[in-house]
Amino acid sequence: MTTEATPQIATEGNQASPILTVDAVTKTYGEGHTAVTAVHEASMQVSKGEFVSLLGPSGSGKTTLISMIGGLLTPTSGRVQVGDVAVSDLESKQLTSFRAERVGFVFQASNLVPFLTARENLIWVASLRKDHGRTARKAAGRRADELLEELGLTQRAGNVPEQLSGGERQRVAIGRALMNDPDLVLVDEPTASLDTEMGRQVVQLLRREIKDRGKTGIMVTHDLRMVEYTDRVFEITDGLLEPGGDPAEHAAGGHATKH
Amino acid sequence: MNLAVAEFRRAKGRFVSITGALSLIVFLVLILGALGDGLFFGGTGAVRSSTAQAYAFSADAEGSLIRSSLPLAAESELEAVDGVEQATAIGALITTTSSVPGGEDLVVMGFLPEDDPAGVPGTILEGRLPGPQDPSGVAVDKALADAGLGMGTTLAVGGVSQEVVGVVDDAGYQGLPTAWTSLATYADMRAAVRPEFAGQPVQPSVFGLALAEGVSADQVVPPAGIVVASNEETYLSIPGTREQKSSLDAIIYASLAVAGLVVALFFALVVLEKRELFAALKALGASTTRLGSGVVLQAIGATVTAVIVGATAAWLMGQVLPSDIPFLFRPETLLFSAVLTVTAGVVGALLSLRRISRIDPATALGGTL
């Protein structure tokens, strides 16, 4: 892992020291005349304890951007820094460790392991850490129980995903994302397969967990009603990232951008 | 917590088809192996388990005890050869005995009763072989004893009768049980069933050779008109033995290759089906090695289970087969087949590692799968 000085990038509403810095990041697929730039010189900073949303129409580059932030894709140019880690400089194996220990993911379709119970899904993620000795295993069990209790899933801890509702599955996925105490939680369309009320509950819960634990969250969403639960909005259109205005304004439908 | 083990325990239904298919293949392999062993061991014991390290044949015998014919005088010539400590004259005659209801085909083996004869059965279960002090009587193969020719009964061939004075084990020849008697009695029996030999001097078929320590058959320089073959060369030259063995081995290896392909196909489909989950797990920080080793572990689990199921079924089959079918269920063959089956399974599973390594964790985001 590489430690680098973090440059100051002026970003709307950001006062505290940033845990995430994205600096002039570009991702281009292909070469020559077939090259497609999915993200063009995107820059953003997000502070510890912030929960921000990333809006943009399909194909705008938002998935590519959070993939680079989460160490799933390597930028063509520019720099991604999470805490003291220069993510964009990491090798493939280092990225695997980085994702296991520093990032939590909540996927659109939960993607829980179907043959593990809710509690086991959480504990398994803890086994991806390098320090997974006997003591760590016991601690993982306690942490899983604690998270499940906070998420209101204690009674469902022994159920496998197919025995859970869509909302419960997403709550388990939130627990899994927080299990390894990550710096960053990346959330991909968490309400896509939920009804409005369930979606609202899940995002509220997500916000509470991120805030209570002092984590940093980035939520990709199409659902403008969920934006009100975030602190800030970023918008990306045709690969160009820019601050997206007031979350309340988006939620009220008053912002000009269409999604 | 091991994902592979958890899936094997919780999602048994997923593995029923692969384990079932592999069990059938293991069953087939073990049945073929047991039949092959039955034929091989039943047809070669008279030589393989004998006290001779080598055999001397007439030059035109092509390794067959039945086709070979040597003069009795060759004994002294052979014993004069460097490296040969003892040469025992042995006659071999395929015939039928009427002493068992319905008759029984057998090979009468006549040998010169002497001290420590070379080329007689190495395992005596009961009684004795005809010897220099008492050359009378006949020692029969266990198969003949099981057919009713036990100790104290009489074996008759062409009107020549001898009391059964011993029972020997692992002494079959060319798929037939054997009866071991003196060369003189053998000559009488041969003359009785083949009158053209009546009145002719006793003529052995081959000589069993005991070699000096450290001497091998290929180091022995035999007299003119005689060839010497090692014990192993001799039993592998028994007509049909090599061909049967290689044919059955080819079927067994082909079946094991099929087992490997079945595992490879199964896990290729499993990986395809789990692409989305594997992408998510990789995104969460699981390495290809970790996911791949899980697949290999599951392949080992499926093949080991299949070996247990297939071996049990094959053993049960062996218990209900008629005793005249040469079926020999050997632990060595079971172990060999088990190791090859598990190896084929592991190799098959390893083929899916490339697919796992090519799953891009980035596809877990954006619902692109």
mmCIF file with all atom_site columns, N, CA, C and O in Angstrom, chain A residues 63 66-67 72-73 96 99-100 105 107 111-116 120 124 127-128 176 188, chain B residues 1 3 6-7 10 276-277 280-287 290 361-362 364-367:
data_model
loop_
_atom_site.group_PDB
_atom_site.id
_atom_site.type_symbol
_atom_site.label_atom_id
_atom_site.label_alt_id
_atom_site.label_comp_id
_atom_site.label_asym_id
_atom_site.label_entity_id
_atom_site.label_seq_id
_atom_site.pdbx_PDB_ins_code
_atom_site.Cartn_x
_atom_site.Cartn_y
_atom_site.Cartn_z
_atom_site.occupancy
_atom_site.B_iso_or_equiv
_atom_site.pdbx_formal_charge
_atom_site.auth_seq_id
_atom_site.auth_comp_id
_atom_site.auth_asym_id
_atom_site.auth_atom_id
_atom_site.pdbx_PDB_model_num
ATOM 1   N N  . THR A 1 63  ? -21.480 3.746   -12.319 1.00 0.00 ? 63  THR A N  1
ATOM 2   C CA . THR A 1 63  ? -20.997 2.433   -11.873 1.00 0.00 ? 63  THR A CA 1
ATOM 3   C C  . THR A 1 63  ? -19.489 2.328   -12.082 1.00 0.00 ? 63  THR A C  1
ATOM 4   O O  . THR A 1 63  ? -18.767 1.800   -11.223 1.00 0.00 ? 63  THR A O  1
ATOM 5   N N  . ILE A 1 66  ? -17.827 4.334   -9.167  1.00 0.00 ? 66  ILE A N  1
ATOM 6   C CA . ILE A 1 66  ? -17.734 3.691   -7.836  1.00 0.00 ? 66  ILE A CA 1
ATOM 7   C C  . ILE A 1 66  ? -16.915 2.395   -7.912  1.00 0.00 ? 66  ILE A C  1
ATOM 8   O O  . ILE A 1 66  ? -16.331 1.979   -6.922  1.00 0.00 ? 66  ILE A O  1
ATOM 9   N N  . SER A 1 67  ? -16.854 1.796   -9.096  1.00 0.00 ? 67  SER A N  1
ATOM 10  C CA . SER A 1 67  ? -15.988 0.626   -9.240  1.00 0.00 ? 67  SER A CA 1
ATOM 11  C C  . SER A 1 67  ? -14.526 1.006   -9.056  1.00 0.00 ? 67  SER A C  1
ATOM 12  O O  . SER A 1 67  ? -13.741 0.257   -8.461  1.00 0.00 ? 67  SER A O  1
ATOM 13  N N  . LEU A 1 72  ? -12.376 -2.002  -7.790  1.00 0.00 ? 72  LEU A N  1
ATOM 14  C CA . LEU A 1 72  ? -12.796 -3.061  -8.722  1.00 0.00 ? 72  LEU A CA 1
ATOM 15  C C  . LEU A 1 72  ? -12.282 -2.788  -10.130 1.00 0.00 ? 72  LEU A C  1
ATOM 16  O O  . LEU A 1 72  ? -12.178 -3.701  -10.946 1.00 0.00 ? 72  LEU A O  1
ATOM 17  N N  . LEU A 1 73  ? -12.030 -1.541  -10.416 1.00 0.00 ? 73  LEU A N  1
ATOM 18  C CA . LEU A 1 73  ? -11.469 -1.145  -11.715 1.00 0.00 ? 73  LEU A CA 1
ATOM 19  C C  . LEU A 1 73  ? -10.293 -0.202  -11.454 1.00 0.00 ? 73  LEU A C  1
ATOM 20  O O  . LEU A 1 73  ? -10.290 0.527   -10.456 1.00 0.00 ? 73  LEU A O  1
ATOM 21  N N  . THR A 1 96  ? -7.521  -6.885  -3.847  1.00 0.00 ? 96  THR A N  1
ATOM 22  C CA . THR A 1 96  ? -8.399  -7.885  -3.215  1.00 0.00 ? 96  THR A CA 1
ATOM 23  C C  . THR A 1 96  ? -8.399  -7.682  -1.690  1.00 0.00 ? 96  THR A C  1
ATOM 24  O O  . THR A 1 96  ? -9.461  -7.664  -1.063  1.00 0.00 ? 96  THR A O  1
ATOM 25  N N  . ARG A 1 99  ? -10.222 -4.399  -0.747  1.00 0.00 ? 99  ARG A N  1
ATOM 26  C CA . ARG A 1 99  ? -11.682 -4.516  -0.764  1.00 0.00 ? 99  ARG A CA 1
ATOM 27  C C  . ARG A 1 99  ? -12.177 -5.266  0.470   1.00 0.00 ? 99  ARG A C  1
ATOM 28  O O  . ARG A 1 99  ? -13.193 -4.925  1.058   1.00 0.00 ? 99  ARG A O  1
ATOM 29  N N  . ALA A 1 100 ? -11.434 -6.305  0.856   1.00 0.00 ? 100 ALA A N  1
ATOM 30  C CA . ALA A 1 100 ? -11.873 -7.116  1.998   1.00 0.00 ? 100 ALA A CA 1
ATOM 31  C C  . ALA A 1 100 ? -11.813 -6.314  3.299   1.00 0.00 ? 100 ALA A C  1
ATOM 32  O O  . ALA A 1 100 ? -12.668 -6.497  4.169   1.00 0.00 ? 100 ALA A O  1
ATOM 33  N N  . PHE A 1 105 ? -19.482 -3.372  0.494   1.00 0.00 ? 105 PHE A N  1
ATOM 34  C CA . PHE A 1 105 ? -20.344 -3.219  -0.684  1.00 0.00 ? 105 PHE A CA 1
ATOM 35  C C  . PHE A 1 105 ? -21.769 -3.671  -0.356  1.00 0.00 ? 105 PHE A C  1
ATOM 36  O O  . PHE A 1 105 ? -21.959 -4.695  0.306   1.00 0.00 ? 105 PHE A O  1
ATOM 37  N N  . PHE A 1 107 ? -24.887 -4.567  -2.758  1.00 0.00 ? 107 PHE A N  1
ATOM 38  C CA . PHE A 1 107 ? -25.232 -4.699  -4.175  1.00 0.00 ? 107 PHE A CA 1
ATOM 39  C C  . PHE A 1 107 ? -26.735 -4.542  -4.406  1.00 0.00 ? 107 PHE A C  1
ATOM 40  O O  . PHE A 1 107 ? -27.543 -4.719  -3.499  1.00 0.00 ? 107 PHE A O  1
ATOM 41  N N  . ASN A 1 111 ? -27.021 -10.252 -3.329  1.00 0.00 ? 111 ASN A N  1
ATOM 42  C CA . ASN A 1 111 ? -25.952 -11.233 -3.589  1.00 0.00 ? 111 ASN A CA 1
ATOM 43  C C  . ASN A 1 111 ? -25.441 -11.902 -2.312  1.00 0.00 ? 111 ASN A C  1
ATOM 44  O O  . ASN A 1 111 ? -24.236 -12.059 -2.114  1.00 0.00 ? 111 ASN A O  1
ATOM 45  N N  . LEU A 1 112 ? -26.382 -12.307 -1.462  1.00 0.00 ? 112 LEU A N  1
ATOM 46  C CA . LEU A 1 112 ? -25.985 -13.066 -0.279  1.00 0.00 ? 112 LEU A CA 1
ATOM 47  C C  . LEU A 1 112 ? -25.670 -14.491 -0.708  1.00 0.00 ? 112 LEU A C  1
ATOM 48  O O  . LEU A 1 112 ? -26.182 -14.974 -1.734  1.00 0.00 ? 112 LEU A O  1
ATOM 49  N N  . VAL A 1 113 ? -24.849 -15.177 0.067   1.00 0.00 ? 113 VAL A N  1
ATOM 50  C CA . VAL A 1 113 ? -24.542 -16.583 -0.244  1.00 0.00 ? 113 VAL A CA 1
ATOM 51  C C  . VAL A 1 113 ? -25.793 -17.401 0.104   1.00 0.00 ? 113 VAL A C  1
ATOM 52  O O  . VAL A 1 113 ? -26.231 -17.402 1.263   1.00 0.00 ? 113 VAL A O  1
ATOM 53  N N  . PRO A 1 114 ? -26.401 -18.045 -0.884  1.00 0.00 ? 114 PRO A N  1
ATOM 54  C CA . PRO A 1 114 ? -27.742 -18.620 -0.666  1.00 0.00 ? 114 PRO A CA 1
ATOM 55  C C  . PRO A 1 114 ? -27.795 -19.773 0.344   1.00 0.00 ? 114 PRO A C  1
ATOM 56  O O  . PRO A 1 114 ? -28.850 -20.035 0.900   1.00 0.00 ? 114 PRO A O  1
ATOM 57  N N  . PHE A 1 115 ? -26.669 -20.442 0.547   1.00 0.00 ? 115 PHE A N  1
ATOM 58  C CA . PHE A 1 115 ? -26.716 -21.607 1.444   1.00 0.00 ? 115 PHE A CA 1
ATOM 59  C C  . PHE A 1 115 ? -26.154 -21.294 2.829   1.00 0.00 ? 115 PHE A C  1
ATOM 60  O O  . PHE A 1 115 ? -25.937 -22.203 3.627   1.00 0.00 ? 115 PHE A O  1
ATOM 61  N N  . LEU A 1 116 ? -25.899 -20.011 3.092   1.00 0.00 ? 116 LEU A N  1
ATOM 62  C CA . LEU A 1 116 ? -25.475 -19.614 4.437   1.00 0.00 ? 116 LEU A CA 1
ATOM 63  C C  . LEU A 1 116 ? -26.613 -18.850 5.109   1.00 0.00 ? 116 LEU A C  1
ATOM 64  O O  . LEU A 1 116 ? -27.377 -18.151 4.445   1.00 0.00 ? 116 LEU A O  1
ATOM 65  N N  . GLU A 1 120 ? -24.224 -16.374 9.237   1.00 0.00 ? 120 GLU A N  1
ATOM 66  C CA . GLU A 1 120 ? -23.039 -16.938 8.573   1.00 0.00 ? 120 GLU A CA 1
ATOM 67  C C  . GLU A 1 120 ? -22.567 -16.058 7.416   1.00 0.00 ? 120 GLU A C  1
ATOM 68  O O  . GLU A 1 120 ? -21.370 -15.967 7.143   1.00 0.00 ? 120 GLU A O  1
ATOM 69  N N  . TRP A 1 124 ? -18.768 -14.990 7.400   1.00 0.00 ? 124 TRP A N  1
ATOM 70  C CA . TRP A 1 124 ? -17.893 -15.403 6.293   1.00 0.00 ? 124 TRP A CA 1
ATOM 71  C C  . TRP A 1 124 ? -17.057 -14.228 5.778   1.00 0.00 ? 124 TRP A C  1
ATOM 72  O O  . TRP A 1 124 ? -15.875 -14.383 5.456   1.00 0.00 ? 124 TRP A O  1
ATOM 73  N N  . SER A 1 127 ? -13.974 -13.668 7.552   1.00 0.00 ? 127 SER A N  1
ATOM 74  C CA . SER A 1 127 ? -12.889 -14.623 7.275   1.00 0.00 ? 127 SER A CA 1
ATOM 75  C C  . SER A 1 127 ? -12.007 -14.162 6.115   1.00 0.00 ? 127 SER A C  1
ATOM 76  O O  . SER A 1 127 ? -10.954 -14.745 5.869   1.00 0.00 ? 127 SER A O  1
ATOM 77  N N  . LEU A 1 128 ? -12.437 -13.144 5.382   1.00 0.00 ? 128 LEU A N  1
ATOM 78  C CA . LEU A 1 128 ? -11.615 -12.640 4.269   1.00 0.00 ? 128 LEU A CA 1
ATOM 79  C C  . LEU A 1 128 ? -10.467 -11.759 4.763   1.00 0.00 ? 128 LEU A C  1
ATOM 80  O O  . LEU A 1 128 ? -9.534  -11.480 4.024   1.00 0.00 ? 128 LEU A O  1
ATOM 81  N N  . ARG A 1 176 ? -23.432 -7.114  6.305   1.00 0.00 ? 176 ARG A N  1
ATOM 82  C CA . ARG A 1 176 ? -22.232 -7.714  5.712   1.00 0.00 ? 176 ARG A CA 1
ATOM 83  C C  . ARG A 1 176 ? -21.241 -6.622  5.297   1.00 0.00 ? 176 ARG A C  1
ATOM 84  O O  . ARG A 1 176 ? -20.031 -6.758  5.493   1.00 0.00 ? 176 ARG A O  1
ATOM 85  N N  . ASP A 1 188 ? -24.942 0.163   -4.151  1.00 0.00 ? 188 ASP A N  1
ATOM 86  C CA . ASP A 1 188 ? -25.365 0.205   -5.550  1.00 0.00 ? 188 ASP A CA 1
ATOM 87  C C  . ASP A 1 188 ? -26.874 -0.045  -5.648  1.00 0.00 ? 188 ASP A C  1
ATOM 88  O O  . ASP A 1 188 ? -27.332 -1.167  -5.465  1.00 0.00 ? 188 ASP A O  1
ATOM 89  N N  . MET B 2 1   ? -15.144 -20.342 8.399   1.00 0.00 ? 1   MET B N  1
ATOM 90  C CA . MET B 2 1   ? -16.246 -21.061 7.739   1.00 0.00 ? 1   MET B CA 1
ATOM 91  C C  . MET B 2 1   ? -15.886 -21.342 6.281   1.00 0.00 ? 1   MET B C  1
ATOM 92  O O  . MET B 2 1   ? -15.436 -20.457 5.577   1.00 0.00 ? 1   MET B O  1
ATOM 93  N N  . LEU B 2 3   ? -17.003 -22.151 2.636   1.00 0.00 ? 3   LEU B N  1
ATOM 94  C CA . LEU B 2 3   ? -18.189 -22.092 1.785   1.00 0.00 ? 3   LEU B CA 1
ATOM 95  C C  . LEU B 2 3   ? -18.476 -23.421 1.105   1.00 0.00 ? 3   LEU B C  1
ATOM 96  O O  . LEU B 2 3   ? -19.628 -23.851 1.016   1.00 0.00 ? 3   LEU B O  1
ATOM 97  N N  . ALA B 2 6   ? -19.941 -25.885 3.533   1.00 0.00 ? 6   ALA B N  1
ATOM 98  C CA . ALA B 2 6   ? -21.300 -25.469 3.891   1.00 0.00 ? 6   ALA B CA 1
ATOM 99  C C  . ALA B 2 6   ? -22.271 -25.788 2.761   1.00 0.00 ? 6   ALA B C  1
ATOM 100 O O  . ALA B 2 6   ? -23.377 -26.294 2.991   1.00 0.00 ? 6   ALA B O  1
ATOM 101 N N  . GLU B 2 7   ? -21.851 -25.538 1.518   1.00 0.00 ? 7   GLU B N  1
ATOM 102 C CA . GLU B 2 7   ? -22.738 -25.829 0.387   1.00 0.00 ? 7   GLU B CA 1
ATOM 103 C C  . GLU B 2 7   ? -22.948 -27.328 0.245   1.00 0.00 ? 7   GLU B C  1
ATOM 104 O O  . GLU B 2 7   ? -24.048 -27.783 -0.045  1.00 0.00 ? 7   GLU B O  1
ATOM 105 N N  . ARG B 2 10  ? -25.432 -28.177 3.049   1.00 0.00 ? 10  ARG B N  1
ATOM 106 C CA . ARG B 2 10  ? -26.757 -27.555 3.016   1.00 0.00 ? 10  ARG B CA 1
ATOM 107 C C  . ARG B 2 10  ? -27.481 -27.753 1.686   1.00 0.00 ? 10  ARG B C  1
ATOM 108 O O  . ARG B 2 10  ? -28.710 -27.758 1.650   1.00 0.00 ? 10  ARG B O  1
ATOM 109 N N  . GLU B 2 276 ? -22.666 -14.735 -10.976 1.00 0.00 ? 276 GLU B N  1
ATOM 110 C CA . GLU B 2 276 ? -23.074 -13.516 -10.278 1.00 0.00 ? 276 GLU B CA 1
ATOM 111 C C  . GLU B 2 276 ? -22.601 -13.535 -8.826  1.00 0.00 ? 276 GLU B C  1
ATOM 112 O O  . GLU B 2 276 ? -22.075 -12.543 -8.319  1.00 0.00 ? 276 GLU B O  1
ATOM 113 N N  . LEU B 2 277 ? -22.788 -14.686 -8.170  1.00 0.00 ? 277 LEU B N  1
ATOM 114 C CA . LEU B 2 277 ? -22.369 -14.799 -6.769  1.00 0.00 ? 277 LEU B CA 1
ATOM 115 C C  . LEU B 2 277 ? -20.855 -14.690 -6.656  1.00 0.00 ? 277 LEU B C  1
ATOM 116 O O  . LEU B 2 277 ? -20.337 -13.985 -5.785  1.00 0.00 ? 277 LEU B O  1
ATOM 117 N N  . ALA B 2 280 ? -19.718 -11.185 -6.962  1.00 0.00 ? 280 ALA B N  1
ATOM 118 C CA . ALA B 2 280 ? -19.967 -10.438 -5.725  1.00 0.00 ? 280 ALA B CA 1
ATOM 119 C C  . ALA B 2 280 ? -18.954 -10.821 -4.651  1.00 0.00 ? 280 ALA B C  1
ATOM 120 O O  . ALA B 2 280 ? -18.430 -9.956  -3.943  1.00 0.00 ? 280 ALA B O  1
ATOM 121 N N  . LEU B 2 281 ? -18.657 -12.098 -4.532  1.00 0.00 ? 281 LEU B N  1
ATOM 122 C CA . LEU B 2 281 ? -17.706 -12.539 -3.509  1.00 0.00 ? 281 LEU B CA 1
ATOM 123 C C  . LEU B 2 281 ? -16.307 -12.015 -3.810  1.00 0.00 ? 281 LEU B C  1
ATOM 124 O O  . LEU B 2 281 ? -15.566 -11.632 -2.902  1.00 0.00 ? 281 LEU B O  1
ATOM 125 N N  . LYS B 2 282 ? -15.965 -11.974 -5.105  1.00 0.00 ? 282 LYS B N  1
ATOM 126 C CA . LYS B 2 282 ? -14.664 -11.394 -5.459  1.00 0.00 ? 282 LYS B CA 1
ATOM 127 C C  . LYS B 2 282 ? -14.641 -9.900  -5.143  1.00 0.00 ? 282 LYS B C  1
ATOM 128 O O  . LYS B 2 282 ? -13.641 -9.370  -4.666  1.00 0.00 ? 282 LYS B O  1
ATOM 129 N N  . ALA B 2 283 ? -15.763 -9.229  -5.408  1.00 0.00 ? 283 ALA B N  1
ATOM 130 C CA . ALA B 2 283 ? -15.836 -7.808  -5.085  1.00 0.00 ? 283 ALA B CA 1
ATOM 131 C C  . ALA B 2 283 ? -15.668 -7.596  -3.584  1.00 0.00 ? 283 ALA B C  1
ATOM 132 O O  . ALA B 2 283 ? -15.027 -6.644  -3.143  1.00 0.00 ? 283 ALA B O  1
ATOM 133 N N  . LEU B 2 284 ? -16.208 -8.524  -2.793  1.00 0.00 ? 284 LEU B N  1
ATOM 134 C CA . LEU B 2 284 ? -16.098 -8.410  -1.329  1.00 0.00 ? 284 LEU B CA 1
ATOM 135 C C  . LEU B 2 284 ? -14.688 -8.722  -0.831  1.00 0.00 ? 284 LEU B C  1
ATOM 136 O O  . LEU B 2 284 ? -14.383 -8.489  0.334   1.00 0.00 ? 284 LEU B O  1
ATOM 137 N N  . GLY B 2 285 ? -13.849 -9.284  -1.707  1.00 0.00 ? 285 GLY B N  1
ATOM 138 C CA . GLY B 2 285 ? -12.462 -9.534  -1.309  1.00 0.00 ? 285 GLY B CA 1
ATOM 139 C C  . GLY B 2 285 ? -12.045 -10.992 -1.313  1.00 0.00 ? 285 GLY B C  1
ATOM 140 O O  . GLY B 2 285 ? -10.975 -11.322 -0.790  1.00 0.00 ? 285 GLY B O  1
ATOM 141 N N  . ALA B 2 286 ? -12.885 -11.864 -1.879  1.00 0.00 ? 286 ALA B N  1
ATOM 142 C CA . ALA B 2 286 ? -12.486 -13.277 -1.971  1.00 0.00 ? 286 ALA B CA 1
ATOM 143 C C  . ALA B 2 286 ? -11.569 -13.441 -3.178  1.00 0.00 ? 286 ALA B C  1
ATOM 144 O O  . ALA B 2 286 ? -11.854 -12.910 -4.251  1.00 0.00 ? 286 ALA B O  1
ATOM 145 N N  . SER B 2 287 ? -10.488 -14.175 -3.000  1.00 0.00 ? 287 SER B N  1
ATOM 146 C CA . SER B 2 287 ? -9.553  -14.359 -4.112  1.00 0.00 ? 287 SER B CA 1
ATOM 147 C C  . SER B 2 287 ? -9.999  -15.517 -5.002  1.00 0.00 ? 287 SER B C  1
ATOM 148 O O  . SER B 2 287 ? -10.777 -16.379 -4.581  1.00 0.00 ? 287 SER B O  1
ATOM 149 N N  . ARG B 2 290 ? -9.127  -18.786 -3.410  1.00 0.00 ? 290 ARG B N  1
ATOM 150 C CA . ARG B 2 290 ? -10.060 -19.230 -2.373  1.00 0.00 ? 290 ARG B CA 1
ATOM 151 C C  . ARG B 2 290 ? -11.315 -19.849 -2.995  1.00 0.00 ? 290 ARG B C  1
ATOM 152 O O  . ARG B 2 290 ? -11.771 -20.928 -2.576  1.00 0.00 ? 290 ARG B O  1
ATOM 153 N N  . PRO B 2 361 ? -14.848 -8.984  -10.950 1.00 0.00 ? 361 PRO B N  1
ATOM 154 C CA . PRO B 2 361 ? -15.639 -8.552  -9.786  1.00 0.00 ? 361 PRO B CA 1
ATOM 155 C C  . PRO B 2 361 ? -16.407 -7.264  -10.045 1.00 0.00 ? 361 PRO B C  1
ATOM 156 O O  . PRO B 2 361 ? -17.418 -7.003  -9.398  1.00 0.00 ? 361 PRO B O  1
ATOM 157 N N  . ALA B 2 362 ? -15.924 -6.471  -11.003 1.00 0.00 ? 362 ALA B N  1
ATOM 158 C CA . ALA B 2 362 ? -16.605 -5.198  -11.291 1.00 0.00 ? 362 ALA B CA 1
ATOM 159 C C  . ALA B 2 362 ? -18.016 -5.430  -11.820 1.00 0.00 ? 362 ALA B C  1
ATOM 160 O O  . ALA B 2 362 ? -18.875 -4.551  -11.710 1.00 0.00 ? 362 ALA B O  1
ATOM 161 N N  . ALA B 2 364 ? -20.187 -7.169  -10.554 1.00 0.00 ? 364 ALA B N  1
ATOM 162 C CA . ALA B 2 364 ? -21.136 -7.297  -9.436  1.00 0.00 ? 364 ALA B CA 1
ATOM 163 C C  . ALA B 2 364 ? -21.894 -5.990  -9.229  1.00 0.00 ? 364 ALA B C  1
ATOM 164 O O  . ALA B 2 364 ? -22.979 -5.988  -8.655  1.00 0.00 ? 364 ALA B O  1
ATOM 165 N N  . LEU B 2 365 ? -21.326 -4.902  -9.695  1.00 0.00 ? 365 LEU B N  1
ATOM 166 C CA . LEU B 2 365 ? -21.995 -3.604  -9.552  1.00 0.00 ? 365 LEU B CA 1
ATOM 167 C C  . LEU B 2 365 ? -22.727 -3.253  -10.841 1.00 0.00 ? 365 LEU B C  1
ATOM 168 O O  . LEU B 2 365 ? -22.322 -3.646  -11.926 1.00 0.00 ? 365 LEU B O  1
ATOM 169 N N  . GLY B 2 366 ? -23.800 -2.509  -10.698 1.00 0.00 ? 366 GLY B N  1
ATOM 170 C CA . GLY B 2 366 ? -24.504 -1.997  -11.865 1.00 0.00 ? 366 GLY B CA 1
ATOM 171 C C  . GLY B 2 366 ? -25.473 -2.964  -12.491 1.00 0.00 ? 366 GLY B C  1
ATOM 172 O O  . GLY B 2 366 ? -26.065 -2.692  -13.522 1.00 0.00 ? 366 GLY B O  1
ATOM 173 N N  . GLY B 2 367 ? -25.623 -4.153  -11.872 1.00 0.00 ? 367 GLY B N  1
ATOM 174 C CA . GLY B 2 367 ? -26.583 -5.134  -12.388 1.00 0.00 ? 367 GLY B CA 1
ATOM 175 C C  . GLY B 2 367 ? -26.298 -5.516  -13.814 1.00 0.00 ? 367 GLY B C  1
ATOM 176 O O  . GLY B 2 367 ? -27.183 -5.696  -14.632 1.00 0.00 ? 367 GLY B O  1
#
